[in-house]
Amino acid sequence: MSDTRRRVKVYTLNEDRQWDDRGTGHVSSTYVEELKGMSLLVRAESDGSLLLESKINPNTAYQKQQDTLIVWSEAENYDLALSFQEKAGCDEIWEKICQVQGKDPSVEVTQDLIDESEEERFEEMPETSHLIDLPTCELSKLEEIADLVTSVLSSPIRREKLALALENEGYIKKLLQLFQACENLENTEGLHHLYEIIRGILFLNKATLFEVMFSDECIMDVVGCLEYDPALAQPKRHREFLTKTAKFKEVIPITDSELRQKIHQTYRVQYIQDIILPTPSVFEENFLSTLTSFIFFNKVEIVSMLQRLFLLMQEDEKFLSEVFAQLTDEATDDDKRRELVNFFKEFCAFSQTLQPQNRDAFFKTLAKLGILPALEIVMGMDDLQVRSAATDIFSYLVEFSPSMVREFVMQEAQQSDDDILLINVVIEQMICDTDPELGGAVQLMGLLRTLIDPENMLATANKTEKSEFLNFFYNHCMHVLTAPLLTNTSEDKHEKDNMLGSNKTNTICPDNYQTAQLLALILELLTFCVEHHTYHIKNYIMNKDLLRRVLVLMNSKHTFLALCALRFMRRIIGLKDEFYNRYITKGNLFEPVINALLDNGTRYNLLNSAVIELFEFIRVEDIKSLTAHIVENFYKALESIEYVQTFKGLKTKYEQEKDRQNQKLNSVPSILRSNRFRRDAKALEEDEEMWFNEDDDEEGKAVVTPVEKAKTEDDFPDSYEKFMETKKAKESEDKENLPKRTSSGGFKFTFSHSPSANGTNSTNSKSVVAQTTPASSNGSSSKATNLTTSVTATKGSLVGLVDYPDDEEEDEEEESSPRKRPRLGS
């Protein structure tokens, strides 16, 4: 019992005058040697850590509010509050504080809140009465009362004395009776005075007075007084709005009368603060701090009550199933559904005031009730308000626990089609956002980014969330995300543009601003994937020939979209991954970038700087394969650009590397020269094979058949040793061994492609093949050719995209293979 009585929440007031929850624990009062006095200690109920250690200072003003709150200031801008679960616990600690300060526990404040100058001034004055003498509460005295209330606001000590007098004499209720009389008599002057009086009493900033003014008996009369602002020609109709226009919509039955009263009170007080009272001036901004605290603690209490209500509901499965059935049933009235969704949205917003462990319990309760499958249906509905509220609820859930959402969608994938998966519904809402500025799409994109971020994915001994979820996402969701991008850069549109007489290649660009914005959002997500998803996005890019499709957007009239496409390529190159580099050089994918640079002309703008930075990165990082490709294919077009030294620097790097290779080649004995680079290629391709084999489980694309792999791995060591031992043997024996070595790593890697991607690649890779294929010297055996052909045949639609012509035998094999030739050249 004592634990419950002493259970408190600790709050501190931040710079924005909002209360921050510091945690829940149990309070005690004890003597602390270090502080040399009696102190309040609060230890966290979760781990016993010290949440608060505060000495009870004899001169500090402590205030008791709403029977369960104790508030005080420890420094000029550091306010503290203890919110007790039970009134009895609050009374016990209040008695301890009053005992230390020598005060009667019946008081609501232990010290007068006055500043130094005020103290000095009152010390010099003769003794006065402890209370201010209030005029008689009658119509003829209203002007005098108004002047009194207005005059004390500048003096903290007089405000305290006036508040105490108002409280002791039950003065507020007498004033409200006068208001009713003035209204009946249509006494406009009296009503104006009452406006000033009630407004001044609010600015006294006393919780005990608020409890009287905001009670069910008085609050509507208080609102009535505040309607008669002397500055207005006609009084406002706030009471009419609160009683007739603003209706309390009971979405779920609330039987607790205390909870209903607290909800009504909080709404009306919030209305007074936000709507009725004028914005306080710089000098008045602290006058209503207690009113802000009053509203805040009311909301905390409401959420706690609702949470208890939901826990009781949870036991009634029939009732809960009916509530969520109403939310998702198509027959439900639109207004009713809107009310349900807005209720849960506001409930989630209120829950942010709870401390972490209680907030966690709240969201777990919602998850058990079936909030996620309900959102999946509601987010796909036509009602814009319902969709917007559902998106806000979903954002609260993702912020609370991305793992919970991921677990739900992966379980859902085992039972549902891809089209109705929650993440696909979210993606479709992002794609179909009708807002010209795509406000909703930006919000949804942020949620998707959180869900696919490996940094917040869990890893345990028996389960890796990252690999499981990313496999799910790329198999079930990525095609939905990239659909607008692939549609707007499709080969069909490209051919149609060519038929219409387009002079430039790849001129399919979305001219619609909203579509361009959407594609920019999608590219931002894909760029994030390149940075964080490694082989998943790598396989997807190569399978879909995605970079080529993205670079089509370099021709967009919207510069921001062209920059997004360039940024995507820059992230890929920034990884310095040879797989990506070979893919880029094979597909001649620098061509659209260089065309954009040349088309930009002499304009010095962001596009120009971004392209230059891309090539400067390649030069500084000395990425040899890309440097060679750029110089060999594009230097003539770029050599005239002299306002930066980037391209001359690339040419210098290229020539230095070429000289170095020639020197190394000349230093090798002639008998080994033909095999030197073969060993380098062998080592590289073994690494590549290892990478692809690791992906087999993830992507389900076996590239080399097990029989071929086993055979070539067994053949290679023996044949290589035999070659080294018998390097002076006949040339025919040497040739017989070479094809086995060539096929040992399964050099011809293949990826599945859409027909459009294949067609595009074949037209643009001709120059690359011409530049990179070295002259063949040794010939290719029929055995290697047959082996490669058989692998390609078994794959059906698989066509070679990433083809590595490092070995002389491979180059001839490439030329002799009718299946690969259309992919690499026309």
mmCIF file of N, CA and C in Angstrom, residues 192-261:
data_model
loop_
_atom_site.group_PDB
_atom_site.id
_atom_site.type_symbol
_atom_site.label_atom_id
_atom_site.label_comp_id
_atom_site.label_asym_id
_atom_site.label_seq_id
_atom_site.Cartn_x
_atom_site.Cartn_y
_atom_site.Cartn_z
ATOM 1 N N HIS A 192 -18.625 44.371 -18.910
ATOM 2 C CA HIS A 192 -17.257 44.717 -19.281
ATOM 3 C C HIS A 192 -16.318 44.673 -18.078
ATOM 4 N N HIS A 193 -16.817 45.129 -16.946
ATOM 5 C CA HIS A 193 -16.006 45.061 -15.720
ATOM 6 C C HIS A 193 -15.749 43.600 -15.326
ATOM 7 N N LEU A 194 -16.759 42.776 -15.457
ATOM 8 C CA LEU A 194 -16.597 41.351 -15.109
ATOM 9 C C LEU A 194 -15.583 40.659 -16.033
ATOM 10 N N TYR A 195 -15.531 41.072 -17.295
ATOM 11 C CA TYR A 195 -14.499 40.552 -18.209
ATOM 12 C C TYR A 195 -13.109 40.836 -17.649
ATOM 13 N N GLU A 196 -12.887 42.104 -17.230
ATOM 14 C CA GLU A 196 -11.585 42.483 -16.688
ATOM 15 C C GLU A 196 -11.280 41.721 -15.402
ATOM 16 N N ILE A 197 -12.285 41.523 -14.565
ATOM 17 C CA ILE A 197 -12.081 40.835 -13.282
ATOM 18 C C ILE A 197 -11.692 39.376 -13.511
ATOM 19 N N ILE A 198 -12.475 38.656 -14.320
ATOM 20 C CA ILE A 198 -12.218 37.227 -14.535
ATOM 21 C C ILE A 198 -10.881 37.022 -15.267
ATOM 22 N N ARG A 199 -10.595 37.865 -16.248
ATOM 23 C CA ARG A 199 -9.315 37.767 -16.939
ATOM 24 C C ARG A 199 -8.156 37.990 -15.962
ATOM 25 N N GLY A 200 -8.307 38.993 -15.051
ATOM 26 C CA GLY A 200 -7.264 39.255 -14.054
ATOM 27 C C GLY A 200 -7.092 38.096 -13.096
ATOM 28 N N ILE A 201 -8.197 37.461 -12.686
ATOM 29 C CA ILE A 201 -8.092 36.308 -11.776
ATOM 30 C C ILE A 201 -7.351 35.150 -12.458
ATOM 31 N N LEU A 202 -7.595 34.950 -13.751
ATOM 32 C CA LEU A 202 -6.850 33.909 -14.477
ATOM 33 C C LEU A 202 -5.354 34.210 -14.463
ATOM 34 N N PHE A 203 -5.008 35.495 -14.587
ATOM 35 C CA PHE A 203 -3.598 35.883 -14.617
ATOM 36 C C PHE A 203 -2.941 35.815 -13.235
ATOM 37 N N LEU A 204 -3.745 35.588 -12.183
ATOM 38 C CA LEU A 204 -3.129 35.350 -10.870
ATOM 39 C C LEU A 204 -2.358 34.031 -10.856
ATOM 40 N N ASN A 205 -2.693 33.146 -11.808
ATOM 41 C CA ASN A 205 -1.876 31.937 -12.030
ATOM 42 C C ASN A 205 -1.911 30.991 -10.832
ATOM 43 N N LYS A 206 -3.088 30.827 -10.225
ATOM 44 C CA LYS A 206 -3.215 29.996 -9.029
ATOM 45 C C LYS A 206 -4.057 28.761 -9.327
ATOM 46 N N ALA A 207 -3.473 27.596 -9.078
ATOM 47 C CA ALA A 207 -4.159 26.336 -9.363
ATOM 48 C C ALA A 207 -5.427 26.181 -8.520
ATOM 49 N N THR A 208 -5.390 26.640 -7.257
ATOM 50 C CA THR A 208 -6.573 26.483 -6.389
ATOM 51 C C THR A 208 -7.752 27.278 -6.928
ATOM 52 N N LEU A 209 -7.478 28.452 -7.507
ATOM 53 C CA LEU A 209 -8.559 29.236 -8.112
ATOM 54 C C LEU A 209 -9.057 28.587 -9.399
ATOM 55 N N PHE A 210 -8.133 27.986 -10.159
ATOM 56 C CA PHE A 210 -8.538 27.299 -11.397
ATOM 57 C C PHE A 210 -9.502 26.158 -11.093
ATOM 58 N N GLU A 211 -9.250 25.452 -10.001
ATOM 59 C CA GLU A 211 -10.103 24.320 -9.669
ATOM 60 C C GLU A 211 -11.541 24.776 -9.420
ATOM 61 N N VAL A 212 -11.687 25.966 -8.857
ATOM 62 C CA VAL A 212 -13.036 26.520 -8.639
ATOM 63 C C VAL A 212 -13.635 26.998 -9.959
ATOM 64 N N MET A 213 -12.839 27.778 -10.710
ATOM 65 C CA MET A 213 -13.353 28.392 -11.942
ATOM 66 C C MET A 213 -13.686 27.358 -13.011
ATOM 67 N N PHE A 214 -12.925 26.230 -13.054
ATOM 68 C CA PHE A 214 -13.099 25.243 -14.120
ATOM 69 C C PHE A 214 -13.961 24.062 -13.682
ATOM 70 N N SER A 215 -14.623 24.192 -12.552
ATOM 71 C CA SER A 215 -15.539 23.128 -12.126
ATOM 72 C C SER A 215 -16.776 23.146 -13.020
ATOM 73 N N ASP A 216 -17.485 22.043 -13.054
ATOM 74 C CA ASP A 216 -18.682 21.955 -13.898
ATOM 75 C C ASP A 216 -19.675 23.065 -13.560
ATOM 76 N N GLU A 217 -19.723 23.449 -12.298
ATOM 77 C CA GLU A 217 -20.690 24.452 -11.835
ATOM 78 C C GLU A 217 -20.374 25.842 -12.383
ATOM 79 N N CYS A 218 -19.083 26.149 -12.549
ATOM 80 C CA CYS A 218 -18.686 27.532 -12.829
ATOM 81 C C CYS A 218 -18.145 27.787 -14.237
ATOM 82 N N ILE A 219 -17.636 26.776 -14.926
ATOM 83 C CA ILE A 219 -16.822 27.043 -16.116
ATOM 84 C C ILE A 219 -17.595 27.755 -17.226
ATOM 85 N N MET A 220 -18.857 27.420 -17.434
ATOM 86 C CA MET A 220 -19.590 28.071 -18.514
ATOM 87 C C MET A 220 -19.853 29.544 -18.206
ATOM 88 N N ASP A 221 -20.028 29.877 -16.919
ATOM 89 C CA ASP A 221 -20.185 31.289 -16.553
ATOM 90 C C ASP A 221 -18.861 32.036 -16.730
ATOM 91 N N VAL A 222 -17.746 31.376 -16.451
ATOM 92 C CA VAL A 222 -16.428 31.987 -16.687
ATOM 93 C C VAL A 222 -16.274 32.294 -18.176
ATOM 94 N N VAL A 223 -16.635 31.315 -19.027
ATOM 95 C CA VAL A 223 -16.572 31.535 -20.479
ATOM 96 C C VAL A 223 -17.498 32.687 -20.869
ATOM 97 N N GLY A 224 -18.685 32.755 -20.220
ATOM 98 C CA GLY A 224 -19.628 33.845 -20.509
ATOM 99 C C GLY A 224 -19.029 35.205 -20.191
ATOM 100 N N CYS A 225 -18.364 35.350 -19.037
ATOM 101 C CA CYS A 225 -17.721 36.628 -18.678
ATOM 102 C C CYS A 225 -16.693 37.024 -19.739
ATOM 103 N N LEU A 226 -15.962 36.052 -20.254
ATOM 104 C CA LEU A 226 -14.898 36.340 -21.210
ATOM 105 C C LEU A 226 -15.434 36.652 -22.613
ATOM 106 N N GLU A 227 -16.738 36.537 -22.809
ATOM 107 C CA GLU A 227 -17.329 36.912 -24.092
ATOM 108 C C GLU A 227 -17.429 38.434 -24.246
ATOM 109 N N TYR A 228 -17.468 39.158 -23.109
ATOM 110 C CA TYR A 228 -17.771 40.598 -23.141
ATOM 111 C C TYR A 228 -16.493 41.430 -23.074
ATOM 112 N N ASP A 229 -15.659 41.263 -24.070
ATOM 113 C CA ASP A 229 -14.427 42.055 -24.167
ATOM 114 C C ASP A 229 -14.797 43.489 -24.546
ATOM 115 N N PRO A 230 -14.397 44.487 -23.732
ATOM 116 C CA PRO A 230 -14.747 45.890 -24.052
ATOM 117 C C PRO A 230 -14.208 46.344 -25.399
ATOM 118 N N ALA A 231 -13.193 45.691 -25.898
ATOM 119 C CA ALA A 231 -12.601 46.100 -27.176
ATOM 120 C C ALA A 231 -13.440 45.662 -28.370
ATOM 121 N N LEU A 232 -14.430 44.798 -28.143
ATOM 122 C CA LEU A 232 -15.248 44.272 -29.238
ATOM 123 C C LEU A 232 -16.595 44.990 -29.287
ATOM 124 N N ALA A 233 -17.064 45.268 -30.493
ATOM 125 C CA ALA A 233 -18.365 45.934 -30.652
ATOM 126 C C ALA A 233 -19.501 45.013 -30.230
ATOM 127 N N GLN A 234 -19.365 43.726 -30.556
ATOM 128 C CA GLN A 234 -20.371 42.731 -30.200
ATOM 129 C C GLN A 234 -19.707 41.598 -29.423
ATOM 130 N N PRO A 235 -20.395 41.066 -28.416
ATOM 131 C CA PRO A 235 -19.785 39.959 -27.665
ATOM 132 C C PRO A 235 -19.648 38.699 -28.529
ATOM 133 N N LYS A 236 -18.653 37.915 -28.225
ATOM 134 C CA LYS A 236 -18.468 36.630 -28.897
ATOM 135 C C LYS A 236 -19.506 35.629 -28.387
ATOM 136 N N ARG A 237 -19.640 34.523 -29.114
ATOM 137 C CA ARG A 237 -20.615 33.497 -28.702
ATOM 138 C C ARG A 237 -19.893 32.183 -28.394
ATOM 139 N N HIS A 238 -18.990 32.252 -27.457
ATOM 140 C CA HIS A 238 -18.197 31.064 -27.116
ATOM 141 C C HIS A 238 -19.053 29.964 -26.488
ATOM 142 N N ARG A 239 -19.994 30.347 -25.624
ATOM 143 C CA ARG A 239 -20.832 29.332 -24.969
ATOM 144 C C ARG A 239 -21.687 28.583 -25.992
ATOM 145 N N GLU A 240 -22.172 29.323 -26.978
ATOM 146 C CA GLU A 240 -22.978 28.681 -28.024
ATOM 147 C C GLU A 240 -22.139 27.646 -28.783
ATOM 148 N N PHE A 241 -20.903 27.999 -29.045
ATOM 149 C CA PHE A 241 -20.029 27.050 -29.751
ATOM 150 C C PHE A 241 -19.779 25.806 -28.895
ATOM 151 N N LEU A 242 -19.460 26.011 -27.613
ATOM 152 C CA LEU A 242 -19.111 24.880 -26.747
ATOM 153 C C LEU A 242 -20.302 23.961 -26.473
ATOM 154 N N THR A 243 -21.511 24.529 -26.448
ATOM 155 C CA THR A 243 -22.677 23.704 -26.102
ATOM 156 C C THR A 243 -23.416 23.142 -27.311
ATOM 157 N N LYS A 244 -23.354 23.861 -28.448
ATOM 158 C CA LYS A 244 -24.133 23.412 -29.606
ATOM 159 C C LYS A 244 -23.260 22.923 -30.767
ATOM 160 N N THR A 245 -22.245 23.704 -31.092
ATOM 161 C CA THR A 245 -21.415 23.327 -32.252
ATOM 162 C C THR A 245 -20.457 22.194 -31.907
ATOM 163 N N ALA A 246 -19.722 22.355 -30.809
ATOM 164 C CA ALA A 246 -18.753 21.331 -30.406
ATOM 165 C C ALA A 246 -19.492 20.217 -29.674
ATOM 166 N N LYS A 247 -19.588 19.087 -30.336
ATOM 167 C CA LYS A 247 -20.292 17.945 -29.760
ATOM 168 C C LYS A 247 -19.289 16.900 -29.287
ATOM 169 N N PHE A 248 -19.538 16.345 -28.111
ATOM 170 C CA PHE A 248 -18.699 15.271 -27.590
ATOM 171 C C PHE A 248 -19.110 13.970 -28.256
ATOM 172 N N LYS A 249 -18.201 13.432 -29.058
ATOM 173 C CA LYS A 249 -18.497 12.207 -29.803
ATOM 174 C C LYS A 249 -17.882 11.018 -29.068
ATOM 175 N N GLU A 250 -18.763 10.225 -28.524
ATOM 176 C CA GLU A 250 -18.310 9.080 -27.746
ATOM 177 C C GLU A 250 -18.116 7.893 -28.692
ATOM 178 N N VAL A 251 -16.895 7.767 -29.214
ATOM 179 C CA VAL A 251 -16.619 6.729 -30.199
ATOM 180 C C VAL A 251 -16.745 5.347 -29.582
ATOM 181 N N ILE A 252 -16.217 5.206 -28.385
ATOM 182 C CA ILE A 252 -16.423 3.971 -27.626
ATOM 183 C C ILE A 252 -17.111 4.363 -26.317
ATOM 184 N N PRO A 253 -17.972 3.509 -25.788
ATOM 185 C CA PRO A 253 -18.717 3.880 -24.578
ATOM 186 C C PRO A 253 -17.778 4.138 -23.394
ATOM 187 N N ILE A 254 -17.943 5.286 -22.749
ATOM 188 C CA ILE A 254 -17.150 5.624 -21.561
ATOM 189 C C ILE A 254 -18.114 5.680 -20.382
ATOM 190 N N THR A 255 -18.007 4.686 -19.543
ATOM 191 C CA THR A 255 -18.927 4.586 -18.402
ATOM 192 C C THR A 255 -18.390 5.301 -17.176
ATOM 193 N N ASP A 256 -17.107 5.577 -17.139
ATOM 194 C CA ASP A 256 -16.483 6.232 -15.985
ATOM 195 C C ASP A 256 -16.846 7.719 -16.007
ATOM 196 N N SER A 257 -17.693 8.142 -15.052
ATOM 197 C CA SER A 257 -18.146 9.540 -15.017
ATOM 198 C C SER A 257 -16.988 10.506 -14.761
ATOM 199 N N GLU A 258 -16.016 10.095 -13.957
ATOM 200 C CA GLU A 258 -14.868 10.964 -13.682
ATOM 201 C C GLU A 258 -14.066 11.209 -14.957
ATOM 202 N N LEU A 259 -13.894 10.170 -15.761
ATOM 203 C CA LEU A 259 -13.166 10.308 -17.016
ATOM 204 C C LEU A 259 -13.905 11.234 -17.974
ATOM 205 N N ARG A 260 -15.220 11.074 -18.064
ATOM 206 C CA ARG A 260 -16.017 11.937 -18.940
ATOM 207 C C ARG A 260 -15.895 13.403 -18.500
ATOM 208 N N GLN A 261 -15.985 13.630 -17.196
ATOM 209 C CA GLN A 261 -15.882 14.998 -16.676
ATOM 210 C C GLN A 261 -14.505 15.585 -16.976
#
